[in-house]
PDB file of C-alpha atoms in Angstrom:
ATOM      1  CA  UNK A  13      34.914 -98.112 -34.666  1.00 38.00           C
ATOM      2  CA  UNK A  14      33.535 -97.460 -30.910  1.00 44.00           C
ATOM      3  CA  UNK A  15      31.315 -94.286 -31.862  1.00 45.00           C
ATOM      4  CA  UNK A  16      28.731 -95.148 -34.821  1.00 53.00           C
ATOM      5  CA  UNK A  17      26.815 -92.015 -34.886  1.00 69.00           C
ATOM      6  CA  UNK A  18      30.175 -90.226 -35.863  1.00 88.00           C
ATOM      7  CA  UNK A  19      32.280 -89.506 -39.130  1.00 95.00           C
ATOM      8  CA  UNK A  20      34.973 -92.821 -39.192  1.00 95.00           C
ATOM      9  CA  UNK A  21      37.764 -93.879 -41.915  1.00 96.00           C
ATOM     10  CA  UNK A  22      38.997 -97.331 -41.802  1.00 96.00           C
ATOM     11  CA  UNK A  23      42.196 -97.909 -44.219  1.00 97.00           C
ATOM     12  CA  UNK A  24      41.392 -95.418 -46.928  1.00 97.00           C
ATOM     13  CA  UNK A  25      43.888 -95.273 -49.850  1.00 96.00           C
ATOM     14  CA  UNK A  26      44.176 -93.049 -52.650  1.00 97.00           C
ATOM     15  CA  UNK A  27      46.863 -93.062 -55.479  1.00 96.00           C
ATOM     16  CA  UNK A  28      47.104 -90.812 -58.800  1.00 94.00           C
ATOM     17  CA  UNK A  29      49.513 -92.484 -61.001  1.00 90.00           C
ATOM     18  CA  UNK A  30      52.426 -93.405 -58.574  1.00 87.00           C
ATOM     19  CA  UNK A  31      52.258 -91.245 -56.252  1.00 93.00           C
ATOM     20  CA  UNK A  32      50.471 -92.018 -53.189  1.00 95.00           C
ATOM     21  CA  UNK A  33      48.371 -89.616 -51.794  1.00 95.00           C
ATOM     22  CA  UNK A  34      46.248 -91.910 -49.343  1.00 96.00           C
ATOM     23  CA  UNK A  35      48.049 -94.843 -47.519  1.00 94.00           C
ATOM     24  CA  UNK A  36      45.762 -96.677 -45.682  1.00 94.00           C
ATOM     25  CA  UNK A  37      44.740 -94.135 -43.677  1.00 96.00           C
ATOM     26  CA  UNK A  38      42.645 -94.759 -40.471  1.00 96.00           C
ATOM     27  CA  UNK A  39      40.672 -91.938 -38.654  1.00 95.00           C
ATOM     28  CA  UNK A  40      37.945 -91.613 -36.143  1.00 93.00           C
ATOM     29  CA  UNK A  41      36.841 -87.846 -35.977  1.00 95.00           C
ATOM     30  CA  UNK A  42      35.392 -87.155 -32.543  1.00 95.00           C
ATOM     31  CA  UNK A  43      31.322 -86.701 -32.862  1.00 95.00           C
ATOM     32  CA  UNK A  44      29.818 -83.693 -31.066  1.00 95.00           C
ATOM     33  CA  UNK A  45      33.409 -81.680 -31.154  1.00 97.00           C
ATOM     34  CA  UNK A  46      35.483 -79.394 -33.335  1.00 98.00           C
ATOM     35  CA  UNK A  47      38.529 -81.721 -34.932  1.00 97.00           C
ATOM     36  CA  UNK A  48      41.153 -80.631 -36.729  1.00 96.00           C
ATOM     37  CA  UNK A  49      43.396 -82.100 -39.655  1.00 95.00           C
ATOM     38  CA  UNK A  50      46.805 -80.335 -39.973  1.00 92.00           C
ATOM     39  CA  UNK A  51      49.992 -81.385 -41.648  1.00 89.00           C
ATOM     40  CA  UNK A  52      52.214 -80.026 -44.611  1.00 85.00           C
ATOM     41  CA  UNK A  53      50.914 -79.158 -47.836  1.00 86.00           C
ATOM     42  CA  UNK A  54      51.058 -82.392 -49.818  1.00 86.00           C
ATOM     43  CA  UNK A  55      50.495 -84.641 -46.958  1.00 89.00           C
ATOM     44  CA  UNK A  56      47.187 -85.773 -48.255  1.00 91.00           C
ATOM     45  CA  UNK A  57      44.274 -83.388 -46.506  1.00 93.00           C
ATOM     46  CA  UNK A  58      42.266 -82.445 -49.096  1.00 92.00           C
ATOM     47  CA  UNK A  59      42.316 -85.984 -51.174  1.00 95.00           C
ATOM     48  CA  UNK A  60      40.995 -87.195 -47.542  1.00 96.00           C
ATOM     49  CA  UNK A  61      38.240 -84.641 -47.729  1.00 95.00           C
ATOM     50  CA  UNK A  62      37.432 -85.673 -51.460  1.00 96.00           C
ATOM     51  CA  UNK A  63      37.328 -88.808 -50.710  1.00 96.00           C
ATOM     52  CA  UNK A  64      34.974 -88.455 -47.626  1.00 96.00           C
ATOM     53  CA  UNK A  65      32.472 -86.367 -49.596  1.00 96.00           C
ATOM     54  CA  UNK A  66      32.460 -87.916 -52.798  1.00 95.00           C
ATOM     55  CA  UNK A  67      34.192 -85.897 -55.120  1.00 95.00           C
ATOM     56  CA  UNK A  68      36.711 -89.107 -55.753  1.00 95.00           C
ATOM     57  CA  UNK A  69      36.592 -92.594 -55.153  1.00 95.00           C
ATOM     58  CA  UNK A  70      39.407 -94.382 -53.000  1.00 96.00           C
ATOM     59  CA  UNK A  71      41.005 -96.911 -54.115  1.00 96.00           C
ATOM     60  CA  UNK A  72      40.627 -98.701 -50.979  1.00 97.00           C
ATOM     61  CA  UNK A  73      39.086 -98.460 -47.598  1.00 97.00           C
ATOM     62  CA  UNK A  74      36.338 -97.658 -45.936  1.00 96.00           C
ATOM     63  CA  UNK A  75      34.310 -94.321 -44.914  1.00 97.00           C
ATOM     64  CA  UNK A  76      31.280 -94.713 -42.487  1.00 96.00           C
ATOM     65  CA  UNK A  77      29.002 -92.296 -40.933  1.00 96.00           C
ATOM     66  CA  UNK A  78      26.134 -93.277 -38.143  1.00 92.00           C
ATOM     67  CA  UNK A  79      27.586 -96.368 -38.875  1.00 90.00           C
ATOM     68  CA  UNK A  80      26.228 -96.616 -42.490  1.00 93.00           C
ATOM     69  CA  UNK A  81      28.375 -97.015 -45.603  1.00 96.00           C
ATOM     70  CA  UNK A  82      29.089 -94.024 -47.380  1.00 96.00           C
ATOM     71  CA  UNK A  83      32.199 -94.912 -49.395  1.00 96.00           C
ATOM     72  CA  UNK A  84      31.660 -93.695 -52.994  1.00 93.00           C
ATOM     73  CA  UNK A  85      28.433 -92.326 -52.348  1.00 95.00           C
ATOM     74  CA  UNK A  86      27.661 -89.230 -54.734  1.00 94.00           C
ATOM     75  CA  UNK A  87      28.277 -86.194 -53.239  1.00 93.00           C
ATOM     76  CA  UNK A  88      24.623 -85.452 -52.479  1.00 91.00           C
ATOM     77  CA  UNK A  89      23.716 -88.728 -50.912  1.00 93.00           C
ATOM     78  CA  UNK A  90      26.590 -87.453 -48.598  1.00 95.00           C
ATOM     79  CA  UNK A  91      24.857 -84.549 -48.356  1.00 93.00           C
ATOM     80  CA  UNK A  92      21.596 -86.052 -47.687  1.00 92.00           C
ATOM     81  CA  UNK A  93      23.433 -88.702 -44.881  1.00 93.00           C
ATOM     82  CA  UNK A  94      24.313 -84.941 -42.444  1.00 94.00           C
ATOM     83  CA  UNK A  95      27.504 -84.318 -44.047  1.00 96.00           C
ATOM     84  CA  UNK A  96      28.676 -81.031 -45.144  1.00 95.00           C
ATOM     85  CA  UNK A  97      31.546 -79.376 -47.005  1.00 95.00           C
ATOM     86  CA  UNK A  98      33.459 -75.996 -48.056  1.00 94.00           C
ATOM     87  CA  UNK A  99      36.288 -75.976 -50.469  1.00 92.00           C
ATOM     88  CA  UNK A 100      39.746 -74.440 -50.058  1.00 87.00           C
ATOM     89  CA  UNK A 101      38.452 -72.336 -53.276  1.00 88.00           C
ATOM     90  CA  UNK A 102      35.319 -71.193 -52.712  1.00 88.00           C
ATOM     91  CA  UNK A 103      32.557 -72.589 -54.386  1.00 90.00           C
ATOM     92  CA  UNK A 104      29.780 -70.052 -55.390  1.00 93.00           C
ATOM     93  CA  UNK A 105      28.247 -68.760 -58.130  1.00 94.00           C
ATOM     94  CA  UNK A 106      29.890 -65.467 -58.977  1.00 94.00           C
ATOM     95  CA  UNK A 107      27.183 -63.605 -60.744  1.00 95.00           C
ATOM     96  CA  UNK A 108      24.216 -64.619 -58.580  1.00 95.00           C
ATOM     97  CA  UNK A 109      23.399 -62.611 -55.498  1.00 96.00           C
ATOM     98  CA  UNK A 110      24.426 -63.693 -52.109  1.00 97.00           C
ATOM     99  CA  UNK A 111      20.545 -64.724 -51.052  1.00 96.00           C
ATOM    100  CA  UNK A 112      20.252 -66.424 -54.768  1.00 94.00           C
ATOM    101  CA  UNK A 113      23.602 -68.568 -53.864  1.00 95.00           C
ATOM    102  CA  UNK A 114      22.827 -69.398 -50.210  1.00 95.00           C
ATOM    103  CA  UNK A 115      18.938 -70.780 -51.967  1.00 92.00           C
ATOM    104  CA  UNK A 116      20.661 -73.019 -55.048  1.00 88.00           C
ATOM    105  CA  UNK A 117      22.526 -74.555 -52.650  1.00 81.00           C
ATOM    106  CA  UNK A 118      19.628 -76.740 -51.676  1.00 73.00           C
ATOM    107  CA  UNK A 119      16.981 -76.008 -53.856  1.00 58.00           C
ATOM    108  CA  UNK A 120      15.303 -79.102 -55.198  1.00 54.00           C
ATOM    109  CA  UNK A 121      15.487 -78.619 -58.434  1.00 50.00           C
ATOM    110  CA  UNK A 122      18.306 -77.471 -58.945  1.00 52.00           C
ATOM    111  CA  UNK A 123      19.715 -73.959 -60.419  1.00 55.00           C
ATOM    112  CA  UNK A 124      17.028 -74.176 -63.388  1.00 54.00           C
ATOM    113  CA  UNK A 125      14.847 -74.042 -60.429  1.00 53.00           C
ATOM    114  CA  UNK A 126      16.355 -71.219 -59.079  1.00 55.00           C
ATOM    115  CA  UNK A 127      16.417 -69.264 -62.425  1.00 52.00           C
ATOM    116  CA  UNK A 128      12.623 -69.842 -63.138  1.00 49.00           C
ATOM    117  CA  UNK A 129      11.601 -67.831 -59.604  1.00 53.00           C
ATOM    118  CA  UNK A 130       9.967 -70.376 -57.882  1.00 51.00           C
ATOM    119  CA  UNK A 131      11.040 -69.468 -54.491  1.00 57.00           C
ATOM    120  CA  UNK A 132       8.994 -70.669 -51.251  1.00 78.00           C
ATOM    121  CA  UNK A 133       8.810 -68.251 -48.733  1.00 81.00           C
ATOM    122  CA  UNK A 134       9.978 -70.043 -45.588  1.00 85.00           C
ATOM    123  CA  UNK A 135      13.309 -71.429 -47.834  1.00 88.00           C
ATOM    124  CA  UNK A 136      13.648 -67.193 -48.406  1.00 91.00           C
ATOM    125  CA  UNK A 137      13.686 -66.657 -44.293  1.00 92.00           C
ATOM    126  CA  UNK A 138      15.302 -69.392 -43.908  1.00 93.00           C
ATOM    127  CA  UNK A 139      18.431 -68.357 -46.460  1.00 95.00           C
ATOM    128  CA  UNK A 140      18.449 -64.729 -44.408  1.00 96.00           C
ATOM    129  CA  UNK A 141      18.816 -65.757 -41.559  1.00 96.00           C
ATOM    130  CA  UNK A 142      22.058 -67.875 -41.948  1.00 96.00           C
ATOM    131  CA  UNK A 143      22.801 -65.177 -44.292  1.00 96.00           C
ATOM    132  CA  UNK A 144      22.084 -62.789 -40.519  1.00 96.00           C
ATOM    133  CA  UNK A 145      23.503 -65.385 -38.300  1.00 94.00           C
ATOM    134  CA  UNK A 146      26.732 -65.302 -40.621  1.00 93.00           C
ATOM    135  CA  UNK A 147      26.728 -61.619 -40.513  1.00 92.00           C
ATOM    136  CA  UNK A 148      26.634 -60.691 -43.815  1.00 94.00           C
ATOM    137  CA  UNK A 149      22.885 -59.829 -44.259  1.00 96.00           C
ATOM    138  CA  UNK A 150      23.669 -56.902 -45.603  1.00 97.00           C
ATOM    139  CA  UNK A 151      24.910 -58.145 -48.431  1.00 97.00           C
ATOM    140  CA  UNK A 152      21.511 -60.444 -49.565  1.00 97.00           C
ATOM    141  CA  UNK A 153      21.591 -58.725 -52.660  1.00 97.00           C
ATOM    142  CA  UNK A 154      25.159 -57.615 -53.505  1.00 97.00           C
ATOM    143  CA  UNK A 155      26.474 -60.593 -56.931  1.00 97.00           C
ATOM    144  CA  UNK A 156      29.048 -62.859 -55.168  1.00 96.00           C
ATOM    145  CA  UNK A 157      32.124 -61.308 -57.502  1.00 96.00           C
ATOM    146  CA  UNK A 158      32.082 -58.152 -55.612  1.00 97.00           C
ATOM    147  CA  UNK A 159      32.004 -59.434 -52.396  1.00 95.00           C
ATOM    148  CA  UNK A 160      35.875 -60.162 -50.476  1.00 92.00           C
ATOM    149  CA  UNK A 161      37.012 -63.101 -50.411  1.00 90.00           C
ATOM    150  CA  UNK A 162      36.837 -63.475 -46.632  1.00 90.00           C
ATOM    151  CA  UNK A 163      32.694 -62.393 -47.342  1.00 92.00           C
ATOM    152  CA  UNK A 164      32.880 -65.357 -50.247  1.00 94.00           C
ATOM    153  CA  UNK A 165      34.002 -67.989 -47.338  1.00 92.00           C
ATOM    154  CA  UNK A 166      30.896 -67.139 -44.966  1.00 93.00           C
ATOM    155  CA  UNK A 167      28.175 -66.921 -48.127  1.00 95.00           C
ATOM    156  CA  UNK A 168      29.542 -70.587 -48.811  1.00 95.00           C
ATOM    157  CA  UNK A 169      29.728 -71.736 -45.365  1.00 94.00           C
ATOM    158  CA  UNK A 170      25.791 -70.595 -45.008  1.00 95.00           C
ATOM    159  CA  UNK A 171      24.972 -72.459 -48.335  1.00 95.00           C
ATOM    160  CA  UNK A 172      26.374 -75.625 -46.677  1.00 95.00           C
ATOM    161  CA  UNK A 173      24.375 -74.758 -43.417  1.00 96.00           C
ATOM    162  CA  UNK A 174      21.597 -74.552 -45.288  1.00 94.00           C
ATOM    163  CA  UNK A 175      21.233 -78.132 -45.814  1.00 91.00           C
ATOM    164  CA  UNK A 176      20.986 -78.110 -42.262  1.00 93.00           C
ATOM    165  CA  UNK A 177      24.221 -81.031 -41.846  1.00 95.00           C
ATOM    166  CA  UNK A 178      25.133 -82.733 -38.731  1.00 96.00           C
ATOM    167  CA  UNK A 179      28.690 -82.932 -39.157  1.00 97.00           C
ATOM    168  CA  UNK A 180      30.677 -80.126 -41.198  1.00 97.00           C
ATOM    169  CA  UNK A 181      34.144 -79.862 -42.819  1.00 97.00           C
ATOM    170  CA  UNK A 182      36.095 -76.865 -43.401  1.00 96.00           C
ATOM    171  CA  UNK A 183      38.875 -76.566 -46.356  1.00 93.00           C
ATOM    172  CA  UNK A 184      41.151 -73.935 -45.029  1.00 91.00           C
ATOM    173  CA  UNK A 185      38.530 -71.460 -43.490  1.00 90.00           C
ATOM    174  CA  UNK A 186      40.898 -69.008 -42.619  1.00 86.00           C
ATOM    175  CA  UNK A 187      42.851 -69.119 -46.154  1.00 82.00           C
ATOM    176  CA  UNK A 188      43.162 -65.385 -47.453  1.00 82.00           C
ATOM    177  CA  UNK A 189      41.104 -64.328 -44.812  1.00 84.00           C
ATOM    178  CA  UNK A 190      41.252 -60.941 -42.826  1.00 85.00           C
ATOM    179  CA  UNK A 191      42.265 -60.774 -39.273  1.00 84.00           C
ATOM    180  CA  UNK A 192      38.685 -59.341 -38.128  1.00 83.00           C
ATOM    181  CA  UNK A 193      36.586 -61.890 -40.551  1.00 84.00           C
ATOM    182  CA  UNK A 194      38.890 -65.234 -39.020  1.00 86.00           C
ATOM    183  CA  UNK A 195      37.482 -64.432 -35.776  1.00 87.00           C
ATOM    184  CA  UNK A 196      34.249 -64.421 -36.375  1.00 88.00           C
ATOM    185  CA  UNK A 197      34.257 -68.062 -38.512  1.00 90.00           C
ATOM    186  CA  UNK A 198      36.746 -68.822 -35.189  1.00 92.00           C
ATOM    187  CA  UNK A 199      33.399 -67.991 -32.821  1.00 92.00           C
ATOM    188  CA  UNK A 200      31.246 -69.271 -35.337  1.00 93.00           C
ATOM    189  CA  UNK A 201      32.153 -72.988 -35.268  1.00 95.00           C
ATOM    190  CA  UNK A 202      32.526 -72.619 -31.516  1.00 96.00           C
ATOM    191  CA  UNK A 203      28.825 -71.461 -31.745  1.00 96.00           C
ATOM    192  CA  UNK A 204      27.575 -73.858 -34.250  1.00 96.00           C
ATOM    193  CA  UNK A 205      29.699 -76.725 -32.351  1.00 97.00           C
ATOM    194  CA  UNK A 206      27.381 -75.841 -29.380  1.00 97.00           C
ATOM    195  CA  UNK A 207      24.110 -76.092 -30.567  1.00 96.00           C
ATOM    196  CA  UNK A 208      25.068 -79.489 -31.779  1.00 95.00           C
ATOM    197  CA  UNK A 209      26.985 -79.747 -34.970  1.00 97.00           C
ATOM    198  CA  UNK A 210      30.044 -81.677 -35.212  1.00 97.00           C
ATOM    199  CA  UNK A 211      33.584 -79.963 -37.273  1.00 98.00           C
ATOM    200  CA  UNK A 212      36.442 -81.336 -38.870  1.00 97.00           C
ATOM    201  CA  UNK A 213      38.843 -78.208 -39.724  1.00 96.00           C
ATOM    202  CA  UNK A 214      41.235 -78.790 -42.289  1.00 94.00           C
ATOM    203  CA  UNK A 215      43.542 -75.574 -41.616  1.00 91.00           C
ATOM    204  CA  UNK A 216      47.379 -74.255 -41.495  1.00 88.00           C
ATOM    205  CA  UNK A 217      46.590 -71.537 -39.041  1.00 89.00           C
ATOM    206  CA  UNK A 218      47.709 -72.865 -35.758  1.00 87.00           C
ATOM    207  CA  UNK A 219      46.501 -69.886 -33.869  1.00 89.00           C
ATOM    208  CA  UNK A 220      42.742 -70.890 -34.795  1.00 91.00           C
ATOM    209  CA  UNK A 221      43.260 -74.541 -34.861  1.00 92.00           C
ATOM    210  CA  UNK A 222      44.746 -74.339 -31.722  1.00 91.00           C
ATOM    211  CA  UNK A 223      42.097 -71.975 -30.301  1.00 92.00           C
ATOM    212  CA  UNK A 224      39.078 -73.861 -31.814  1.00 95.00           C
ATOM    213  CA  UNK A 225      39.668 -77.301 -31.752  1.00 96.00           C
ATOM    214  CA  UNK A 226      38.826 -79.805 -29.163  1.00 97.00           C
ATOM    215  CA  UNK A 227      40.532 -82.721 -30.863  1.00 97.00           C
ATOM    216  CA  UNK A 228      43.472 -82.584 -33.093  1.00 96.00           C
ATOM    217  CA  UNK A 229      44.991 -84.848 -36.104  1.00 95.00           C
ATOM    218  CA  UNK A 230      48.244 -84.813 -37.759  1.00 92.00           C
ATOM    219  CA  UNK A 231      48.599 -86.285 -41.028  1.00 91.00           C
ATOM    220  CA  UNK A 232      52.135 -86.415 -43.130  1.00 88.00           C
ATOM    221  CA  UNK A 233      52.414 -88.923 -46.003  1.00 88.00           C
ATOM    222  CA  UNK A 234      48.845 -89.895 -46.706  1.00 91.00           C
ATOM    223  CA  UNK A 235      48.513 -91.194 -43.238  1.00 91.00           C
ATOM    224  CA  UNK A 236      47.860 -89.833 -39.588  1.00 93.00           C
ATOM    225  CA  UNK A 237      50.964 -89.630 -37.660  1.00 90.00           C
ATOM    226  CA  UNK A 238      49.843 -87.894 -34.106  1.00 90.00           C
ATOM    227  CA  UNK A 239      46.277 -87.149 -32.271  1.00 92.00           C
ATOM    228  CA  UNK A 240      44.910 -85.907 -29.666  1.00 93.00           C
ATOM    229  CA  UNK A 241      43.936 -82.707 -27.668  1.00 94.00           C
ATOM    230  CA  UNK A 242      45.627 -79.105 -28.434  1.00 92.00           C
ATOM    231  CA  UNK A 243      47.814 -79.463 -25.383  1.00 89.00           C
ATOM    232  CA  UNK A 244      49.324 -83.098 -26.402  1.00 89.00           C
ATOM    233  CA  UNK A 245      49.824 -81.782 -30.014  1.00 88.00           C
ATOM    234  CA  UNK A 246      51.376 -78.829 -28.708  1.00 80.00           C
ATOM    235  CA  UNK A 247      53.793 -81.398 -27.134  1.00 78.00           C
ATOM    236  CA  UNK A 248      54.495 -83.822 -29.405  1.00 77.00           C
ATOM    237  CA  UNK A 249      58.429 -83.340 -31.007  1.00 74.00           C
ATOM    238  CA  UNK A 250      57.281 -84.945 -34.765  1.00 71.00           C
ATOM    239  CA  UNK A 251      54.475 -81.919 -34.568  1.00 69.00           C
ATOM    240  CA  UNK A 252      56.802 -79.420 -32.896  1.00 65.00           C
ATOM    241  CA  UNK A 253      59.585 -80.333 -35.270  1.00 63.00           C
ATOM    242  CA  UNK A 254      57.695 -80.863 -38.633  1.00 59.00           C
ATOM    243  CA  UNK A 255      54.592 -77.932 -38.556  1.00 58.00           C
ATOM    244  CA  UNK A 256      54.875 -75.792 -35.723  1.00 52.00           C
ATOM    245  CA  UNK A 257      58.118 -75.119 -36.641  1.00 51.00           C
ATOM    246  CA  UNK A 258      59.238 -74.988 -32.915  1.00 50.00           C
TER     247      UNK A 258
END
């Protein structure tokens, strides 16, 4: 792989039962930009993802970041490498606050941590201000299970941040999502990209991938079938055909 400081997938396979959800895919996400990975439900996304971050082992392959090993690694050695993740369902704790959620996310110790009060003061201003820069300050003390679901999205997204990653991925940002609250995570990555941070967008909204991404990858079948910038995807007849549905 020609760039070692970035997020690269040599061969990676994944198969539950018979069914083949992974087949031998190969993958070199563009460091420093947004990507994108689109393709038909089923065609293997979100096994990629888990298998990037942790949450399963392949069965075969290889997943490298700044050039170093990471395939199999627990999910917070990934973590701990620059690597970030949200989930297509968000992942939060419901009946915490939105400051108490965006602080367990990297709190040493752990929730038991959390839940004993031992809170530093910088971690504090540190969890308000993503909590600021995300825009939803205002809810710092409002329990995650009365927040919307679009508000849910951000308050996870600024837990990851929090861990201060190089390179993020995004599970269906704009899933559920209201037309006002996908254009802000739409600036946001575009922000975020900026000051440094690489993306890799899993998504089915074509409007934002299209409008976001700097590099784009098509998977169908476990496997990428098409790459490249928004304009060549926007060209390509299997992409046209198969997703755009032109």
């Amino acid at each position: 792989m020609s760039e070692a400081r970035g997020l690269a997938i040599a061969g990676l396979t994944k198969a539950f039962g018979g069914v083949v959800a992974l087949d031998g895919a190969t993958v070199e996400f563009q460091h420093g930009k947004v990507n994108a990975l689109i393709g038909p439900n089923g065609s293997g996304k979100t096994t990629f993802f888990n298998c990037i971050t942790g949450m399963i082992r392949p069965d075969g392959g290889q997943v490298t970041y700044r050039g170093r090993d990471i395939t199999g690694a627990a999910p917070h050695r990934i973590v701990h490498a620059g690597v970030g993740r949200t989930f297509q369902l968000c992942r939060v704790f419901p009946r915490m606050t939105a400051l108490d959620n965006v602080l367990a996310a990297v709190r040493p110790t752990g929730l038991t941590g959390l839940l004993r009060g031992a809170r530093a003061r910088a971690e504090v201003d540190r969890a308000r201000g993503w909590l600021t820069r995300l825009g939803i300050e205002h809810l710092a003390d409002v329990e995650a299970r009365n927040m919307s679901w679009g508000q849910q999205k951000l308050l996870e997204l600024a837990g990851v941040l929090m861990s201060d990653p190089e390179t993020v991925l995004l599970d269906e940002p704009a899933g559920g999502v209201n037309p006002a609250l996908l254009d802000r995570i739409g600036t946001l990555v575009r922000e975020l990209n900026a000051e440094g941070r690489t993306f890799v967008v899993v998504e089915h909204n074509m409007d934002l991938v299209m409008s976001v991404s700097d590099h784009i990858v098509v998977f169908d079948r476990g496997r990428p079938i098409a790459e490249g910038p928004p304009s060549l995807i926007r060209s390509d007849e299997r992409v046209l055909g198969a997703y755009l549905g032109v």
